[in-house]
Coordinates of C-alpha atoms in Angstrom, one line a residue:
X1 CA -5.0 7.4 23.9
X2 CA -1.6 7.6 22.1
X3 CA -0.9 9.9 19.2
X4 CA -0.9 7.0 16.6
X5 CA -4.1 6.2 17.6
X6 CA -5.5 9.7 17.3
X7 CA -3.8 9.9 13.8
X8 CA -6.1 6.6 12.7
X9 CA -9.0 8.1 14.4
X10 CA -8.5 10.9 12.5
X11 CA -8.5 9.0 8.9
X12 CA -11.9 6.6 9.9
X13 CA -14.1 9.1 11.3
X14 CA -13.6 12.7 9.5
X15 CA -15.4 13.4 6.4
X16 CA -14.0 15.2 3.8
X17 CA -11.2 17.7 4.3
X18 CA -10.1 21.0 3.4
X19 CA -6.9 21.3 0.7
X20 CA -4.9 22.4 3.5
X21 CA -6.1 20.3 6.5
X22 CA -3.4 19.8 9.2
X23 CA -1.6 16.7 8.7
X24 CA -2.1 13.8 11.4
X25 CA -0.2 14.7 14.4
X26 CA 2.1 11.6 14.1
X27 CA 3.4 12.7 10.6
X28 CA 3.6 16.5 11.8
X29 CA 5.6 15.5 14.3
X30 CA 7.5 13.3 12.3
X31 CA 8.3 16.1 9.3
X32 CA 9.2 18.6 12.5
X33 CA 12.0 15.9 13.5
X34 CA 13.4 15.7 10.0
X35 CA 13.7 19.3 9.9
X36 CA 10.9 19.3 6.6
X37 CA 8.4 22.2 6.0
X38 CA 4.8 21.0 5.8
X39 CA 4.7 23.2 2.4
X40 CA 7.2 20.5 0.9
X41 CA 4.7 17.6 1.5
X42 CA 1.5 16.5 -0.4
X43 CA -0.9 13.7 0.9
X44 CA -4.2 12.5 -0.2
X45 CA -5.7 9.4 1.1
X46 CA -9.2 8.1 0.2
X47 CA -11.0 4.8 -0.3
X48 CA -10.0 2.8 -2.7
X49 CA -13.6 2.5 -4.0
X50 CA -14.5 5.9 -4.7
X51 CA -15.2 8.8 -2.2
X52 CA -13.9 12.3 -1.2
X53 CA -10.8 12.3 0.6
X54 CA -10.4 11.5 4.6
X55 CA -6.6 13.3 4.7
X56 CA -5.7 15.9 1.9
X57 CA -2.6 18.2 2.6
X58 CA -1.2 20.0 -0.7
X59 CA -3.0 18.3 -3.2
X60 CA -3.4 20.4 -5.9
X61 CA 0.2 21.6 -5.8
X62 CA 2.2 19.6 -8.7
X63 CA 5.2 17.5 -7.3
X64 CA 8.3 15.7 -8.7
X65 CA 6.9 12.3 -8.1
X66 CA 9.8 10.6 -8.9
X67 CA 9.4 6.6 -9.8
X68 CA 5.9 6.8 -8.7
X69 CA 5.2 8.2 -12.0
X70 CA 5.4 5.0 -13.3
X71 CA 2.2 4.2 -12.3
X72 CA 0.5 6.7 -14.7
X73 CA 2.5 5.1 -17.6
X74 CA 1.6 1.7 -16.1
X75 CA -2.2 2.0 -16.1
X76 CA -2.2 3.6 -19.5
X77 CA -0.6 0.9 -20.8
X78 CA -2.1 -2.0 -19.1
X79 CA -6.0 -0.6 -20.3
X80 CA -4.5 0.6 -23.9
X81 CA -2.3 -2.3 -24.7
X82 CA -3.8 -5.2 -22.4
X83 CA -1.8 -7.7 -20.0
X84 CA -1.7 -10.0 -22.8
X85 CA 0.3 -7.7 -25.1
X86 CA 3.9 -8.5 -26.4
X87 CA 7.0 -7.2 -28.4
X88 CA 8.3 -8.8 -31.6
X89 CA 11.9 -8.9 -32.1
X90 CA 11.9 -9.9 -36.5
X91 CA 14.3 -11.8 -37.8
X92 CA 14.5 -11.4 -42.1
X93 CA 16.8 -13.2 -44.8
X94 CA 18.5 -10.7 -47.8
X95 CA 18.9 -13.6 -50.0
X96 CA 19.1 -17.4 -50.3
X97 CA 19.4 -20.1 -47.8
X98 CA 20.6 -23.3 -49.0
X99 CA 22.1 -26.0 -47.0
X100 CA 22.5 -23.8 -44.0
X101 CA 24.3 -21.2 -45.6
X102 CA 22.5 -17.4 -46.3
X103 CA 23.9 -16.2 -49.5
X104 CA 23.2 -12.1 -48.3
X105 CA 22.6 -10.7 -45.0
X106 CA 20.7 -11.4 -42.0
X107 CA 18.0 -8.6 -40.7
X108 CA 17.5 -8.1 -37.2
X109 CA 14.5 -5.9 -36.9
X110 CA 13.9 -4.4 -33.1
X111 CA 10.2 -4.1 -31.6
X112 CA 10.9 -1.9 -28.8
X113 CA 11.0 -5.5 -26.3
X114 CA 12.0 -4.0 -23.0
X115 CA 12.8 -7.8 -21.7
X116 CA 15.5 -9.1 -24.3
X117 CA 17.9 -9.8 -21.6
X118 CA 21.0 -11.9 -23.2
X119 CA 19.3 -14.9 -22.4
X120 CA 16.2 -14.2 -24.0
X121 CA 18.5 -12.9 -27.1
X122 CA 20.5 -16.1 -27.0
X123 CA 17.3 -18.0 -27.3
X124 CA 16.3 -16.5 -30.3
X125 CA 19.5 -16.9 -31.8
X126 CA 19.2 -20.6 -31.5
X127 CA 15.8 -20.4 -33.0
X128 CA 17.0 -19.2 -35.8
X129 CA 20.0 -22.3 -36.0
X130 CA 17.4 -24.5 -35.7
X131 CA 15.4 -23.7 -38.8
X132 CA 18.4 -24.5 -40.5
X133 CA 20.7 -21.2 -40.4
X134 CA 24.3 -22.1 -39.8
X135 CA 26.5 -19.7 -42.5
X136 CA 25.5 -16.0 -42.8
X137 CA 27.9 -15.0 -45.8
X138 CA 26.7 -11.6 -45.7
X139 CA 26.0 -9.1 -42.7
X140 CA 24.4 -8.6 -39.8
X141 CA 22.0 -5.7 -39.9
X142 CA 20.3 -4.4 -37.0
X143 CA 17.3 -2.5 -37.5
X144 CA 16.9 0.1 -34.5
X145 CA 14.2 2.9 -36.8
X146 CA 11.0 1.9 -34.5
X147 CA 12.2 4.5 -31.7
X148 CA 13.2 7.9 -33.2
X149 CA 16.9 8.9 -31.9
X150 CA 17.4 9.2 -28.0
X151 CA 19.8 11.6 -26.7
X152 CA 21.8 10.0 -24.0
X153 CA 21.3 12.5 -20.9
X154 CA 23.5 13.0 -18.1
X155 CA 20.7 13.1 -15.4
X156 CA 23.0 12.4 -12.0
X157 CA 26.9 12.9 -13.3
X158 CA 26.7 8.8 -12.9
X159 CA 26.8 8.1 -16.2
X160 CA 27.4 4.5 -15.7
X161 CA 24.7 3.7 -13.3
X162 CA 22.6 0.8 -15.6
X163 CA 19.4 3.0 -14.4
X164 CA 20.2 5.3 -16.8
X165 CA 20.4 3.4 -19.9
X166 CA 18.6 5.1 -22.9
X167 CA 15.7 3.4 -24.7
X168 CA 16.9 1.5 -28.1
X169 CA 14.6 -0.3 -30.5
X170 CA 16.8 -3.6 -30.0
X171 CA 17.4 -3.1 -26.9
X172 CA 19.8 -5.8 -25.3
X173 CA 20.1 -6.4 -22.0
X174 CA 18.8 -3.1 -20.9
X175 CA 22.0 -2.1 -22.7
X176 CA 24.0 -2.8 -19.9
X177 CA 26.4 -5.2 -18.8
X178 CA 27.2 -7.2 -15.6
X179 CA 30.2 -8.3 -13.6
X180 CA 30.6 -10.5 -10.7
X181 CA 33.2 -9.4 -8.4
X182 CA 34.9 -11.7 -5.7
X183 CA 37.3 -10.7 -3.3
X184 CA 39.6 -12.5 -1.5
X185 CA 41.5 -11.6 1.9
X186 CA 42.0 -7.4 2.1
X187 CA 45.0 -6.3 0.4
X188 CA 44.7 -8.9 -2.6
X189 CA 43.1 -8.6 -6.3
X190 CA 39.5 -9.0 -6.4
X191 CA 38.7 -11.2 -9.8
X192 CA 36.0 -9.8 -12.1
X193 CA 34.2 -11.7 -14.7
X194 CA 31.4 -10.8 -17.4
X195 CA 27.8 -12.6 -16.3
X196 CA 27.4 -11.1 -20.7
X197 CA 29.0 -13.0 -22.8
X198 CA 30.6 -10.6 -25.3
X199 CA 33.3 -10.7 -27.9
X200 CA 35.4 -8.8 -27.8
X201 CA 35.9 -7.8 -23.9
X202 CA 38.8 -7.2 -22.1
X203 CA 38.5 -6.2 -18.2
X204 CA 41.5 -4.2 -17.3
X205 CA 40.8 -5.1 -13.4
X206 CA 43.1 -3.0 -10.7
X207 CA 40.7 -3.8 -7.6
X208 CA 42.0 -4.8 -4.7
X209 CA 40.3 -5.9 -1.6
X210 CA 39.8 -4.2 1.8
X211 CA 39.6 -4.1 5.0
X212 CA 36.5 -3.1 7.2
X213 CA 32.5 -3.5 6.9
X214 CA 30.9 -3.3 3.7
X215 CA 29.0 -0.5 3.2
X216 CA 28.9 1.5 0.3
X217 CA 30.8 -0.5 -2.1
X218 CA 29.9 0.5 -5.3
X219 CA 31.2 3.7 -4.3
X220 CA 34.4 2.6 -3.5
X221 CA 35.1 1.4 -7.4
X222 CA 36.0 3.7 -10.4
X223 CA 34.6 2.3 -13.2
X224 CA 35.3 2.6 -16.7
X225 CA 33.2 1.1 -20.2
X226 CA 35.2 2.1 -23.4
X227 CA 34.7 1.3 -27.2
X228 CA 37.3 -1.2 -28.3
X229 CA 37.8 -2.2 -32.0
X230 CA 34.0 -4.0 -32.5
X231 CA 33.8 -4.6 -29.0
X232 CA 34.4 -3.0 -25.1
X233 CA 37.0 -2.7 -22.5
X234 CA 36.1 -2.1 -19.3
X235 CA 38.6 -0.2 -17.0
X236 CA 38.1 -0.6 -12.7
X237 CA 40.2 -0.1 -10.1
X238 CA 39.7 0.7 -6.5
X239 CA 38.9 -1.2 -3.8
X240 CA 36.5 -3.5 -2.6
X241 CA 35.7 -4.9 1.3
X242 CA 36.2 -8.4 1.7
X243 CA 33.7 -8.6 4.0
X244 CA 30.9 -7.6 1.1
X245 CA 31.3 -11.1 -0.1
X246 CA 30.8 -11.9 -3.8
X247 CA 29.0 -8.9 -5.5
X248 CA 27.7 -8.3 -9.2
X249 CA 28.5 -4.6 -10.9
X250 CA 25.8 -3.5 -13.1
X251 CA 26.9 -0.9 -15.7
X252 CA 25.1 0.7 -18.5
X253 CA 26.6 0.4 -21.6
X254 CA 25.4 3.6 -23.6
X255 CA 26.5 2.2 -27.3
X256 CA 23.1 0.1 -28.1
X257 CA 24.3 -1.1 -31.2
X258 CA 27.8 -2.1 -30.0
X259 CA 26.7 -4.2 -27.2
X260 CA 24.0 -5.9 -29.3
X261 CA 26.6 -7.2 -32.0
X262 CA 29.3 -7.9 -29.2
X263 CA 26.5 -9.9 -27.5
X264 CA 25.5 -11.4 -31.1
X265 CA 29.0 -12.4 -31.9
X266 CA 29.9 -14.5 -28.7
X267 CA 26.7 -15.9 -28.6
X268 CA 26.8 -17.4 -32.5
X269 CA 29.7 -18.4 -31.9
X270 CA 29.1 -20.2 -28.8
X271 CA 26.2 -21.9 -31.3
X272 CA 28.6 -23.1 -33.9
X273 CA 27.4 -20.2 -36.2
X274 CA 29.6 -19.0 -38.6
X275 CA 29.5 -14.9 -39.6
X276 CA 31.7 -14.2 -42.8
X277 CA 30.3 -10.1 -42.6
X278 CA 30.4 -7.8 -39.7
X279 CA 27.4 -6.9 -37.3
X280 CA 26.4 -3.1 -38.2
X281 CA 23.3 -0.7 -37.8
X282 CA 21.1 -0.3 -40.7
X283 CA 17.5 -0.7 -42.1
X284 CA 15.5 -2.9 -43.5
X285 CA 15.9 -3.5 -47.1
X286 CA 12.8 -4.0 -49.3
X287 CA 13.7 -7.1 -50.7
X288 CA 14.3 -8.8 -47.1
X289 CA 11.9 -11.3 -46.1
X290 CA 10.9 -13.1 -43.0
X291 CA 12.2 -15.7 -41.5
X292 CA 11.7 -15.9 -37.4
X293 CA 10.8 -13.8 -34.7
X294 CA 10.5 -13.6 -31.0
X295 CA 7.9 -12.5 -28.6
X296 CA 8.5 -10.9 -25.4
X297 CA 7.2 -11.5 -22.1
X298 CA 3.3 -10.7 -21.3
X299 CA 2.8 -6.9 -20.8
X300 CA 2.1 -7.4 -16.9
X301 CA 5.6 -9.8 -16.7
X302 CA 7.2 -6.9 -18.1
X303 CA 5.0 -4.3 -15.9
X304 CA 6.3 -6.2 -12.7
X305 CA 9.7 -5.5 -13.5
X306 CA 9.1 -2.0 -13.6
X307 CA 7.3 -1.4 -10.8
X308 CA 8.7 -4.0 -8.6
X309 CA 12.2 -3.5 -9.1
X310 CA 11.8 0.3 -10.6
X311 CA 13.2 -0.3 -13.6
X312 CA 13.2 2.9 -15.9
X313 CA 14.5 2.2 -19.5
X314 CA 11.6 -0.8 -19.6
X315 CA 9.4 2.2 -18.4
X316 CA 11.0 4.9 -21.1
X317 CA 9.9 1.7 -23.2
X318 CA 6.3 1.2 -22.8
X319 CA 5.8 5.7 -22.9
X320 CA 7.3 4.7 -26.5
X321 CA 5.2 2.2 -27.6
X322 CA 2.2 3.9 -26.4
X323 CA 2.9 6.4 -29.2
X324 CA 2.4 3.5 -31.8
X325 CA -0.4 3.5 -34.2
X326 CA -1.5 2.2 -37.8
X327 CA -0.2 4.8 -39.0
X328 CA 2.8 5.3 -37.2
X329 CA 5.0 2.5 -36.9
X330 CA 8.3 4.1 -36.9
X331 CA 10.2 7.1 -35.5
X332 CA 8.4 6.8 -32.2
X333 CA 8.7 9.8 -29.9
X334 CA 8.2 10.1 -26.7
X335 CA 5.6 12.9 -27.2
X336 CA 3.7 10.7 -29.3
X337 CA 3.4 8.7 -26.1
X338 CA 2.5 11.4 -23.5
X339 CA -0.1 12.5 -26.1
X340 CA -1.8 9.0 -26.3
X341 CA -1.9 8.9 -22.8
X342 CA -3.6 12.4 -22.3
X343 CA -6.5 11.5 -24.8
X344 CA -6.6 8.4 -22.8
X345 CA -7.0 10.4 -19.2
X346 CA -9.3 12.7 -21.6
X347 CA -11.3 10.0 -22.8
X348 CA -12.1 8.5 -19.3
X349 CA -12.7 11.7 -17.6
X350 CA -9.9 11.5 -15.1
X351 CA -8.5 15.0 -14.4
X352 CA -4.5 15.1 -13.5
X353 CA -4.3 19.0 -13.9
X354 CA -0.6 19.8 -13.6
X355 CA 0.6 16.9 -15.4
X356 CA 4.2 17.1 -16.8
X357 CA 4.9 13.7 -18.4
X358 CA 8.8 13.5 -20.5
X359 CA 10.0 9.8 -20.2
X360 CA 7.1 8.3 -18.0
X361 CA 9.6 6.6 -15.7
X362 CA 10.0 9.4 -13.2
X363 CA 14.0 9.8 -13.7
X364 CA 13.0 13.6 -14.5
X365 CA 13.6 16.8 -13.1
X366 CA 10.6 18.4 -15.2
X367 CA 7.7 15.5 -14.5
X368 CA 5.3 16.6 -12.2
X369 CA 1.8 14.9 -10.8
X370 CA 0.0 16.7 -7.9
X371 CA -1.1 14.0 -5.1
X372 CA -5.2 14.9 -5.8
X373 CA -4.8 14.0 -9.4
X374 CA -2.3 10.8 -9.1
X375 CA -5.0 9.5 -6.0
X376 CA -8.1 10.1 -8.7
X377 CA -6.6 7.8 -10.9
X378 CA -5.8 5.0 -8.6
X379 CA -9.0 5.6 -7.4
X380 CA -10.3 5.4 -10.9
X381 CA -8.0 2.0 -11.9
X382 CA -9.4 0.2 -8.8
X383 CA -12.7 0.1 -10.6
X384 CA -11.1 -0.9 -13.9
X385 CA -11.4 -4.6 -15.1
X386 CA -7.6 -4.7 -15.2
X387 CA -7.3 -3.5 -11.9
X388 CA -5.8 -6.9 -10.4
X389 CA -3.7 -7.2 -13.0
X390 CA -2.0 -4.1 -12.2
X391 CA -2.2 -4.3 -8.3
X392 CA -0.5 -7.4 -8.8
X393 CA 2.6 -5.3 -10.6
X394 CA 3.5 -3.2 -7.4
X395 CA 5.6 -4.1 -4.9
X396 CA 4.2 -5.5 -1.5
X397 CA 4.9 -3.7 1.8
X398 CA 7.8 -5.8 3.6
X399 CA 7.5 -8.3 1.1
X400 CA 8.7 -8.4 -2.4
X401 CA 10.9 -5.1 -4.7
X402 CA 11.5 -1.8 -3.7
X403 CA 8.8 -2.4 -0.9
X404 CA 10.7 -5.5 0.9
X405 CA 13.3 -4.0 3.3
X406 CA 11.9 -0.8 3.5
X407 CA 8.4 -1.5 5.0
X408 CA 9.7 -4.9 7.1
X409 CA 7.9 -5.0 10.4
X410 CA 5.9 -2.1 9.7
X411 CA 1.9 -2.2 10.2
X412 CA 1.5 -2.2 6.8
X413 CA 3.8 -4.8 6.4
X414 CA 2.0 -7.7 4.1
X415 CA -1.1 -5.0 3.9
X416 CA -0.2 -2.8 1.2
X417 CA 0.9 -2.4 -2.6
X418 CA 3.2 0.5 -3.2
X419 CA 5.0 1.8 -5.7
X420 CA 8.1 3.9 -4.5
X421 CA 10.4 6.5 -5.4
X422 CA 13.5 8.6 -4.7
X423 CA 15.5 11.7 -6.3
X424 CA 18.0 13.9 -4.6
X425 CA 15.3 16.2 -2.8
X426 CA 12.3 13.6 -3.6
X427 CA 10.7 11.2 -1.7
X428 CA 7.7 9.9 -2.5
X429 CA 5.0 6.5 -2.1
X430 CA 1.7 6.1 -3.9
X431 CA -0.5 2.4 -3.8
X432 CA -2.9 0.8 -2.1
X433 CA -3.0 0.2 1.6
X434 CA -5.7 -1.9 3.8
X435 CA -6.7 0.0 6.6
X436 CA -7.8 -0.6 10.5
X437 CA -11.2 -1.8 9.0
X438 CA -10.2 -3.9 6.1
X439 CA -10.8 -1.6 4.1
X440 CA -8.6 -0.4 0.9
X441 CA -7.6 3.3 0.8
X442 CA -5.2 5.2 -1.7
X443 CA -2.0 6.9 -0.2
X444 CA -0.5 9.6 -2.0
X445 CA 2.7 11.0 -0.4
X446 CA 5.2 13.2 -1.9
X447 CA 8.5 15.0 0.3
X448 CA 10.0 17.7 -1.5
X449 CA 13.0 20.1 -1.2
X450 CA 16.9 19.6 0.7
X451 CA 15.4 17.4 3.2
X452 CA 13.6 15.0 1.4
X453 CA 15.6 12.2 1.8
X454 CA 15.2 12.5 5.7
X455 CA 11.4 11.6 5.0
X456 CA 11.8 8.0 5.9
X457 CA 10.3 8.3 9.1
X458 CA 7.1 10.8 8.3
X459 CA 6.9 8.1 5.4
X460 CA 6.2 5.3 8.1
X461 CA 3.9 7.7 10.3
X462 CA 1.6 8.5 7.5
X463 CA 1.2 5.0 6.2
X464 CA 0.7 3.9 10.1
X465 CA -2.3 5.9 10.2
X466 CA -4.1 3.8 7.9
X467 CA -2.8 0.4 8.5
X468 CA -2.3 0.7 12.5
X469 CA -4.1 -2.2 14.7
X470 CA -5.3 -3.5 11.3
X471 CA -6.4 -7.7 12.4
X472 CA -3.2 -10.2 11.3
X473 CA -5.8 -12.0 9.4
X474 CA -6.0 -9.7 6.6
X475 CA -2.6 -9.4 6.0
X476 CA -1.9 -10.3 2.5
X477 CA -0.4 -13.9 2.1

């Protein structure tokens, strides 16, 4: 009998376990290759349904669980707010509109929507032209007071990575911008062009292609966002292989409010909208009064965003309106979130000692989750009525997200729903996985220290000892 086979032996017949079992031999073996202490791993695995745990290795200890703290955030959210929730993006009128012309200023009130791409924004912009406003004599004003300030943070010395935008109540775009980049033969200019229309832009582009294989080519380009006038200029130079084809550049653009008037302006203008004002931050007046507004995708669209493609400031979004309540409808914190969430854990009996929540995306070096209290929940949200809703958020094994490349021709390939994540010195992967049986059991595993990031491997083995020799007709199709 081979090792694997031992390993899912191991998790079908053994009751519970000790704390500090010893780990399958197939992941042991696996963490010895990568050079990675078995103190600087934590698994849990149990069914799905409820029951003690069949594999438990350093489960009370609390880990950085990286993006896979997004599940906590996500199942508070999708019980307290419900799949059907939605943001609203006001539009309100400071004066009269007669003929098509607004004799004042124009409101633009943000809800915290974590899904106004451009698109979205330019949609609601022609809303607004088609109930007759054409001429906006006054100003723009955006209204960002829902969310208290945000401190910009510095997490990775990559300050222009999109994935660490900072939340904004009128958030556009994920406040970040996008360029496609198309290189022609090695040793000529690569052109660059805005996928956001903004005004004004300039792209002061220096690229050049190269030669040789693709690889890392975002690493290969210095990139540059700067405030211009009203608008942005974005420096690059560098180089760029060839052979990576046509690429897009995603880069966070840190000034909220800047981007969301830049973005307004091209896009009224593209409308036939005239602005005689400028486009500035501000608050709501008293006298303002409604006009339009917009609603934001369903809560679980948004959800599978976030978990599927791991995306943090939506994430940082939904801690932020957790912390909304009749009584609080502005200055939202993100303590006022965490708290909400606590009294919901509270409130359901579900025990996560060691819980650190700050942002509830997992791009933190202070959140912490031990695996025994992150597996009691998913244990506990598989008996929740929304349960398929958020199952139906995380990405599949080998199929769809962060999941798709990653778990391709694995055993649990097609088999499981699992929500990844990554740090320097983290590793981790928490879902739902079908097992030799058909049957659904929570994984919980979390690599810490210097050598997480050689985890891949003990990754595989661990999850291979639930889903090994599983029949092809329950794969998930």
């Amino acid at each position: 009998m081979t090792a694997l086979l031992r390993g899912a032996l191991f998790i079908c017949c053994l009751g519970p376990v000790s704390a500090t079992a010893a780990l399958p031999e197939t992941l042991a073996q696996a963490l010895k290759n990568a050079g990675i202490a078995p103190a600087n791993v934590a698994l849990w695995v149990a069914p799905a349904n409820g029951g003690a745990p069949s594999l438990q290795h350093n489960v009370d200890e609390a880990f950085n669980p990286a993006s896979v703290m997004k599940l906590v955030t996500s199942s508070a959210a999708i019980e307290l707010l419900g799949p059907g929730y939605t943001w609203r993006t006001e539009a309100l009128l400071r004066g009269p509109l007669q003929g098509g012309v607004l004799q004042g200023d124009l409101v633009l009130r943000g809800g915290g929507d974590p899904a106004l791409t451009w698109d979205r924004f330019g949609s609601f912009l022609r809303d607004l032209r088609a109930r007759g406003l054409r001429e906006i004599r006054g100003n723009v004003l955006l209204d960002r007071s829902l969310f208290a300030p945000i401190v910009q943070d510095n997490f990775d010395d990559q300050p222009q990575r999109a994935y660490n935008a900072a939340p904004d109540a009128l958030l556009v775009n994920f406040k970040a911008i996008s360029v496609r980049l198309t290189p022609a033969a090695a040793r000529q200019p690569i052109a660059a062009v805005s996928l956001v229309p903004l005004a004004p832009f300039n792209i002061d582009n220096q690229l050049v292609a190269s030669s040789g294989g693709c690889g890392d080519w975002r690493g290969q380009i210095q990139s540059e966002l700067l405030s211009q006038g009203e608008g942005f200029v974005l420096r690059l130079a560098g180089s760029m292989p060839a052979s990576c084809g046509e690429r897009v550049l995603n880069l966070a653009a840190h000034d909220g409010p800047r981007l969301a008037a830049s973005v307004f302006r091209a896009l009224w203008a593209e409308l036939g909208g005239r602005l005689d004002g400028t486009v500035r931050e501000g608050t709501t007046p008293p006298d303002a009064t409604p006009f339009a507004n917009w609603q934001s995708p369903t809560l679980v669209e948004v959800l599978r965003d976030i978990n599927k493609y791991s995306n943090n400031v939506m994430a940082r979004h939904l801690l932020l309106t957790l912390g909304r309540s009749d009584t609080q409808a502005q200055g939202l914190t993100p303590q006022m979130g965490v708290q909400r969430i606590r009294d919901w854990l509270a409130n359901r009996q579900t025990a996560l000692p060691g819980l650190v929540l700050e942002n509830g995306s997992g791009l933190s070096r202070h959140e912490r989750i031990s695996a025994a209290g992150l597996g009691n929940l998913l244990q506990s949200m598989w008996q929740s009525p929304r349960m398929p809703d958020l199952v139906a958020t995380l990405p599949i094994a080998g199929e769809d997200g962060t999941a798709r490349r990653r778990f391709s021709g694995q055993p649990s390939a097609g088999r499981a729903y699992l929500k990844t994540g990554s740090l320097n010195d983290v590793m981790s992967t928490a879902g739902y996985v079908q097992d030799a049986r058909g049957q659904w059991q929570v994984v919980v595993l979390m690599i810490t220290g210097p050598r997480a990031e050689a985890g891949e491997a003990a990754t595989l083995a661990a999850l291979r000892v639930v889903a090994e020799a599983a029949p092809a007709t329950s794969r998930l199709r």
